[in-house]
PDB file of C-alpha atoms and ligand atoms in Angstrom:
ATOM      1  CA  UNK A   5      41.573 -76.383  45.956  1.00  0.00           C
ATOM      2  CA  UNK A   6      40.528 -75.509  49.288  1.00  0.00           C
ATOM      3  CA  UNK A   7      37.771 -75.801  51.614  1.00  0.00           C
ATOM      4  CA  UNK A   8      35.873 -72.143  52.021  1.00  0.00           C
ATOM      5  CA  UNK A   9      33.386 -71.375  55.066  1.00  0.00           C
ATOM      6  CA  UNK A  10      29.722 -71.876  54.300  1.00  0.00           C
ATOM      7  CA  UNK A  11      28.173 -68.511  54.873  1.00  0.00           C
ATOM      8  CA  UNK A  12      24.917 -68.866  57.309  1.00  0.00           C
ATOM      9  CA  UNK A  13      21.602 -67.558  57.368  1.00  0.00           C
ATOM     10  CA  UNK A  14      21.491 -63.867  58.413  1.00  0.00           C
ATOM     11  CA  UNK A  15      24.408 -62.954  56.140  1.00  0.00           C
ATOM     12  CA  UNK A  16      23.167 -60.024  53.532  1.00  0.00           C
ATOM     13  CA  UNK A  17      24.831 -61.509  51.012  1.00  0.00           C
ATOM     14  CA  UNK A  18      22.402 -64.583  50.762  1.00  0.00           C
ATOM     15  CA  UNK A  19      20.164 -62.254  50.242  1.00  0.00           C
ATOM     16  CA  UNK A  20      21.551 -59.996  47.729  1.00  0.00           C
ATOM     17  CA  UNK A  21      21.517 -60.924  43.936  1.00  0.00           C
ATOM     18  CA  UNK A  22      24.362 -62.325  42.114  1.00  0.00           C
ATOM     19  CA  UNK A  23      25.888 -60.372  39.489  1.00  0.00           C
ATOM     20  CA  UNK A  24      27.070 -62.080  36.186  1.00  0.00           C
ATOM     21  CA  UNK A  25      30.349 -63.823  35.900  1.00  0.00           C
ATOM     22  CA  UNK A  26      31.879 -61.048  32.995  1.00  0.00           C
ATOM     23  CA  UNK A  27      34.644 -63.515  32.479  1.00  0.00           C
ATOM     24  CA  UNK A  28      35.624 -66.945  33.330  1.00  0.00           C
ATOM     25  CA  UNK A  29      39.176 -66.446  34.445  1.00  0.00           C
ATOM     26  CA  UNK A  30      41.682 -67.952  37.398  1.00  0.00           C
ATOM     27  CA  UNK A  31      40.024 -66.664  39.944  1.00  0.00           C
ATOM     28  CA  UNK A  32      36.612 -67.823  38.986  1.00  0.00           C
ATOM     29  CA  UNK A  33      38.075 -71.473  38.056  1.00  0.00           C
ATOM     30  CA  UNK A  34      39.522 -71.608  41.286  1.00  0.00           C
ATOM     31  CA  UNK A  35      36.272 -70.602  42.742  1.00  0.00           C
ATOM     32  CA  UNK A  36      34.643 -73.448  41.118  1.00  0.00           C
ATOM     33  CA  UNK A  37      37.222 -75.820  42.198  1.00  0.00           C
ATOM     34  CA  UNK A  38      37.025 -74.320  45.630  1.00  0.00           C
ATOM     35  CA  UNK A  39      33.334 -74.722  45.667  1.00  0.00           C
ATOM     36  CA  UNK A  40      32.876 -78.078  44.925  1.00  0.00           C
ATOM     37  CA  UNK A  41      35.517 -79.276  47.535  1.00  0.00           C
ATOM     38  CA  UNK A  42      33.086 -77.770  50.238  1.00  0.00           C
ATOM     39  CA  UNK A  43      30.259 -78.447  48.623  1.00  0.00           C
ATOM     40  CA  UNK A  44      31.647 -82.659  48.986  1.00  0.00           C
ATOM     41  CA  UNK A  45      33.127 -81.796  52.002  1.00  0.00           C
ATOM     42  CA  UNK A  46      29.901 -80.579  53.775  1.00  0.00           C
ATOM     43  CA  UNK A  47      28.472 -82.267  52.060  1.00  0.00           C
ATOM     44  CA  UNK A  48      25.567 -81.379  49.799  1.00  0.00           C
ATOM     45  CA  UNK A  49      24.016 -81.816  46.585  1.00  0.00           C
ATOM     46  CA  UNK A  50      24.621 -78.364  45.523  1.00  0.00           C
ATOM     47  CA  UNK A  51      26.387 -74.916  46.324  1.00  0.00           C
ATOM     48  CA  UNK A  52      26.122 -71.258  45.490  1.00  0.00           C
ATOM     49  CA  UNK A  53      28.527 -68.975  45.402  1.00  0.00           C
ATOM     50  CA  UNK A  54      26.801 -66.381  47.548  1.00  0.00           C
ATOM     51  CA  UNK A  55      27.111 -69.504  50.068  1.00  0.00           C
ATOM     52  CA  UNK A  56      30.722 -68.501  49.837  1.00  0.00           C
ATOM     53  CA  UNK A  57      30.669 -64.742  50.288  1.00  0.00           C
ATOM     54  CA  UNK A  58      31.444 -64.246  46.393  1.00  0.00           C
ATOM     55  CA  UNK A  59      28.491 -62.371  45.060  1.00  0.00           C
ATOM     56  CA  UNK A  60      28.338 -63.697  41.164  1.00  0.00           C
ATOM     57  CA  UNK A  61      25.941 -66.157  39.640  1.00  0.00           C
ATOM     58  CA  UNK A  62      27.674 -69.159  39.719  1.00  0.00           C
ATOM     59  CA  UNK A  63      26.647 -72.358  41.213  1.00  0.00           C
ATOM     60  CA  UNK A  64      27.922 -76.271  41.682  1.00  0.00           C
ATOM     61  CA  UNK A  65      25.234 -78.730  42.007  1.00  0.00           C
ATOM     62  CA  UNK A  66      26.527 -83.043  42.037  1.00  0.00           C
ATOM     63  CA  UNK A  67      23.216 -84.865  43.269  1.00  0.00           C
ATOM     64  CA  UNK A  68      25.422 -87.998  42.991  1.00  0.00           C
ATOM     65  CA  UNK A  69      22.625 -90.560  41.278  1.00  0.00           C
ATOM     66  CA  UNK A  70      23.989 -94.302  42.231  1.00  0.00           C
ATOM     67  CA  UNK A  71      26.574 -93.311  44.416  1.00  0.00           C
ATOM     68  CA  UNK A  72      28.724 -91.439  41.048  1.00  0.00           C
ATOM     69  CA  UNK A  73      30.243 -88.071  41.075  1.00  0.00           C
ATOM     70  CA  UNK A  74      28.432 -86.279  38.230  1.00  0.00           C
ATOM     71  CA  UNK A  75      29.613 -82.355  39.024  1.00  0.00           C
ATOM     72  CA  UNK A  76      27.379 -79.428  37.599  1.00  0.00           C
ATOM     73  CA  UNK A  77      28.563 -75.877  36.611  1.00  0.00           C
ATOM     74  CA  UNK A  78      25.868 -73.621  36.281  1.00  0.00           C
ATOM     75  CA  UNK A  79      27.437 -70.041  35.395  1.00  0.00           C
ATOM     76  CA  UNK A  80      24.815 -67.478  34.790  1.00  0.00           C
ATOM     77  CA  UNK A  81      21.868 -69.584  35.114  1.00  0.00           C
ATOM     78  CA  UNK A  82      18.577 -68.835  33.567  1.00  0.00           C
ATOM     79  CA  UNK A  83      15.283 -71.438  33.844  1.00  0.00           C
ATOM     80  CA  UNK A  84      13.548 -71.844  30.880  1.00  0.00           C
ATOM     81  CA  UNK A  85      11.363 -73.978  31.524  1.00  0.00           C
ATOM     82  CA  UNK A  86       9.366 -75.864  34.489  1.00  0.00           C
ATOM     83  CA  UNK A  87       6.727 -78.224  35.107  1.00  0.00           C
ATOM     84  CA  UNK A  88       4.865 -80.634  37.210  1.00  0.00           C
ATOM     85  CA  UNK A  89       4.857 -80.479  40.779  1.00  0.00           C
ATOM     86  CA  UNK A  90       6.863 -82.017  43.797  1.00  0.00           C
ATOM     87  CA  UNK A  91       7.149 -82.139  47.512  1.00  0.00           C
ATOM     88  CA  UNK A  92      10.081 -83.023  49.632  1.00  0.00           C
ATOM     89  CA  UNK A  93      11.881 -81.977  52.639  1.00  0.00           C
ATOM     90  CA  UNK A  94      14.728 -79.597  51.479  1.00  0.00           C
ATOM     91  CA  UNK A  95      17.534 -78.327  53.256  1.00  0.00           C
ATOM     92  CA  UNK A  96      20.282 -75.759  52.866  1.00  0.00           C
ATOM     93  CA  UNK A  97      24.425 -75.588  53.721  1.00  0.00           C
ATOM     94  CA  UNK A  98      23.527 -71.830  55.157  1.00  0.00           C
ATOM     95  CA  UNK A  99      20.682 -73.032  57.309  1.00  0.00           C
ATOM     96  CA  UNK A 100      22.080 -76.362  59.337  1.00  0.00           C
ATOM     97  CA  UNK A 101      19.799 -78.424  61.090  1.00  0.00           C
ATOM     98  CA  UNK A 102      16.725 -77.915  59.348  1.00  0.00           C
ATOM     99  CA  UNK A 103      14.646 -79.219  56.466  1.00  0.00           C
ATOM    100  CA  UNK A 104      11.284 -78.768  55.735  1.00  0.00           C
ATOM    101  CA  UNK A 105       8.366 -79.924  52.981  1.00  0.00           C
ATOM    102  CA  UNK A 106       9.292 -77.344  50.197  1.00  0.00           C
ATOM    103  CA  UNK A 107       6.638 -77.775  46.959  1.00  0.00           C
ATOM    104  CA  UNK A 108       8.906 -77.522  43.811  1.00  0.00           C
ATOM    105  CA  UNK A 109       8.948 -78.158  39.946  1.00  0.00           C
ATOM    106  CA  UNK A 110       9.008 -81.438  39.107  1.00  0.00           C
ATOM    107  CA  UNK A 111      11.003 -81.150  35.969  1.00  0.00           C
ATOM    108  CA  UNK A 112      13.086 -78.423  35.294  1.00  0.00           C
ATOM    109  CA  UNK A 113      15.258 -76.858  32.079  1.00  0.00           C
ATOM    110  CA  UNK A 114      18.115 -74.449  32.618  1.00  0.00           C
ATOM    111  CA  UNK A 115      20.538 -72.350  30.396  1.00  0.00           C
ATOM    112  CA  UNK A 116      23.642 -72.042  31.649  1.00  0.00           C
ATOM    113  CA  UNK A 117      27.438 -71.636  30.611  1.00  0.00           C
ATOM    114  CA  UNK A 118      29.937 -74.335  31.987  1.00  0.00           C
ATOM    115  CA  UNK A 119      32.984 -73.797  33.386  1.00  0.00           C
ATOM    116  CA  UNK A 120      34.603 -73.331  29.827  1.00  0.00           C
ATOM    117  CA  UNK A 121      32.153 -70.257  28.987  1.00  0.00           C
ATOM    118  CA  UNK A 122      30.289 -72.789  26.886  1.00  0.00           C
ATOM    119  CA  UNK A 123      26.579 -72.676  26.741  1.00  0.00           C
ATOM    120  CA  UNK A 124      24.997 -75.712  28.257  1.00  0.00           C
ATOM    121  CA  UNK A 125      21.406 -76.514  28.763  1.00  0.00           C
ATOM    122  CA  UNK A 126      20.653 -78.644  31.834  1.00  0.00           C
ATOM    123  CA  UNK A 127      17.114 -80.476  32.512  1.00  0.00           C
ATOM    124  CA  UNK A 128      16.710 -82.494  35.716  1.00  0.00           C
ATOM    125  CA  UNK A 129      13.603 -84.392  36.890  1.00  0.00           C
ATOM    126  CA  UNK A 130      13.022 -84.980  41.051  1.00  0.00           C
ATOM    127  CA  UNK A 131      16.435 -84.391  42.803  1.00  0.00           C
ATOM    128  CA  UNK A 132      18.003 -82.751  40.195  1.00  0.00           C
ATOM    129  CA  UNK A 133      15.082 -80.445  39.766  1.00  0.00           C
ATOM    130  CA  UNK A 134      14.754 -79.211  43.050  1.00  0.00           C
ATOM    131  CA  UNK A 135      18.375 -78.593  43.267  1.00  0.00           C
ATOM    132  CA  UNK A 136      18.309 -76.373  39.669  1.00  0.00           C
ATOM    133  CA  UNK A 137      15.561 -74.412  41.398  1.00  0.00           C
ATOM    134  CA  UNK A 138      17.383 -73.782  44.853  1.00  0.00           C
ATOM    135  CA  UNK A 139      20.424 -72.812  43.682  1.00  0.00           C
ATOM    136  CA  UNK A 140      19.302 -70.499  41.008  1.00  0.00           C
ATOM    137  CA  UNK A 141      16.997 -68.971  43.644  1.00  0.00           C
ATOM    138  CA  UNK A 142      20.102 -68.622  45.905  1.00  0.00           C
ATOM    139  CA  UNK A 143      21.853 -66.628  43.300  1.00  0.00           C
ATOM    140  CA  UNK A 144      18.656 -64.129  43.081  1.00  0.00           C
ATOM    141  CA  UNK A 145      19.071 -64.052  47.112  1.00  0.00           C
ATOM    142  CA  UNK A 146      16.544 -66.265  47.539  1.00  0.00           C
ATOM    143  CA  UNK A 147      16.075 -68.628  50.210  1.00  0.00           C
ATOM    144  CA  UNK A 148      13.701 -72.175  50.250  1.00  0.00           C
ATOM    145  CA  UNK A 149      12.135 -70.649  53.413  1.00  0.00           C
ATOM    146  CA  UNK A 150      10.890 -68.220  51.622  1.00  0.00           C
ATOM    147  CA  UNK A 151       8.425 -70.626  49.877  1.00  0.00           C
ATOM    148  CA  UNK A 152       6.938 -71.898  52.964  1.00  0.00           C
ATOM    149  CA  UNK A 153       3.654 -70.088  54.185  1.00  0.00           C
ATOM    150  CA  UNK A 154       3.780 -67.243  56.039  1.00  0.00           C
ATOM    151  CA  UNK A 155       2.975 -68.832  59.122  1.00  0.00           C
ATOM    152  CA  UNK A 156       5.018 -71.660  58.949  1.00  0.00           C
ATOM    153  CA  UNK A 157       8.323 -69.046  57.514  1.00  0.00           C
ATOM    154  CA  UNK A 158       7.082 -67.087  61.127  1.00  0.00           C
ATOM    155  CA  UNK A 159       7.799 -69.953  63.337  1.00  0.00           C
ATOM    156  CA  UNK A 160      10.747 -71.672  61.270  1.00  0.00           C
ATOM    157  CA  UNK A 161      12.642 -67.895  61.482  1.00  0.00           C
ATOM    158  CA  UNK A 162      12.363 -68.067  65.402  1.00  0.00           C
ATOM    159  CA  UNK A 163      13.976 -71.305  65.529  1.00  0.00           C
ATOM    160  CA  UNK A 164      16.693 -70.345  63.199  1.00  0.00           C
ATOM    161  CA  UNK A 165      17.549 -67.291  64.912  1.00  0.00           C
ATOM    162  CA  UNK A 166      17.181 -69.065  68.498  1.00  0.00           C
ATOM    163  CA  UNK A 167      19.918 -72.061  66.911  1.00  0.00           C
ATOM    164  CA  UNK A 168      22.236 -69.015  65.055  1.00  0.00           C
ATOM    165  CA  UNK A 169      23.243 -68.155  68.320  1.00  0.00           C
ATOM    166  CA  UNK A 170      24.545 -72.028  69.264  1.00  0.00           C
ATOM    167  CA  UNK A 171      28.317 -73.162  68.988  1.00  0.00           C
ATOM    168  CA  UNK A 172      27.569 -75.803  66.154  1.00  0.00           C
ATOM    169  CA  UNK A 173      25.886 -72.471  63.421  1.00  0.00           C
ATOM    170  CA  UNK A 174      29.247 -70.423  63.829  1.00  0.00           C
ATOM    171  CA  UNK A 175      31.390 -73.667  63.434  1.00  0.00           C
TER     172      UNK A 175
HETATM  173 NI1   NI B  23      20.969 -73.746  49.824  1.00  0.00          NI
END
């Protein structure tokens, strides 16, 4: 396994959408493995693989609840279901240094395959929630920005493209 570089905001592949994973073989496990050492490493609660550079709709997502390692697969992810309402601050690996109140799901229900190409259905509540919801938006080139207001987007984009130029983004 091996650490990968965290792609940043401004790179077109954030924003392009994932295609399906056709087939789950080495090189996809090794992605996997790959992405959850720098998801850990970063760390984070959850990684796409757009965050990567490698356009396909796979994600990693450990929220850690108590302090245990409890990794996710999500490999062609589809929501099925949401409810409720929440809102927390929410950050992202590709945008460093900022969070902001994002207003989510509260409970969310996901169909996914796992890293063996079996079908798995994943619901989360809270944490685990918000994460299903930004990394399946990451993989349809969305980013939690995007759900702020327009005004509030405006003045977050100007700061982010003001600290992309720093040292500290391009590490
Ligand atoms: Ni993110």
């Amino acid at each position: 396994m091996a650490i990968r570089k965290i792609v940043k905001y401004g790179d077109p592949v954030l924003r392009r959408r994932c295609q399906p994973v056709k087939s789950i073989d080495r090189e996809v496990r090794k992605l996997i493995g790959d992405m959850f050492e720098t998801m850990y490493d970063a760390p984070g609660v959850g990684l796409a693989a757009n965050q990567v550079g490698v356009s396909l709709a796979l994600a990693v997502i450990d929220i850690q609840a108590e302090g245990r390692q409890s990794p996710i697969v999500l490999i062609n992810p589809r929501i099925t279901e949401l409810s409720g309402q929440l809102k927390e601050e929410e950050g992202c690996l590709s945008i460093p240094g900022f969070l902001a109140p994002i207003k989510r799901f509260a409970s969310a229900k996901v169909s996914a395959l796992n890293e063996k190409g079996l079908p798995v259905v994943i619901t989360g509540e809270g944490l685990l929630a918000r994460a299903l919801q930004h990394e399946t938006d990451h993989l349809n080139g969305k980013l939690y920005v995007d759900h702020l207001s327009f005004v509030k987007r405006v003045r977050m984009f100007s700061l982010i493209k003001r600290s992309a130029r720093s040292e500290r983004w391009n590490a």
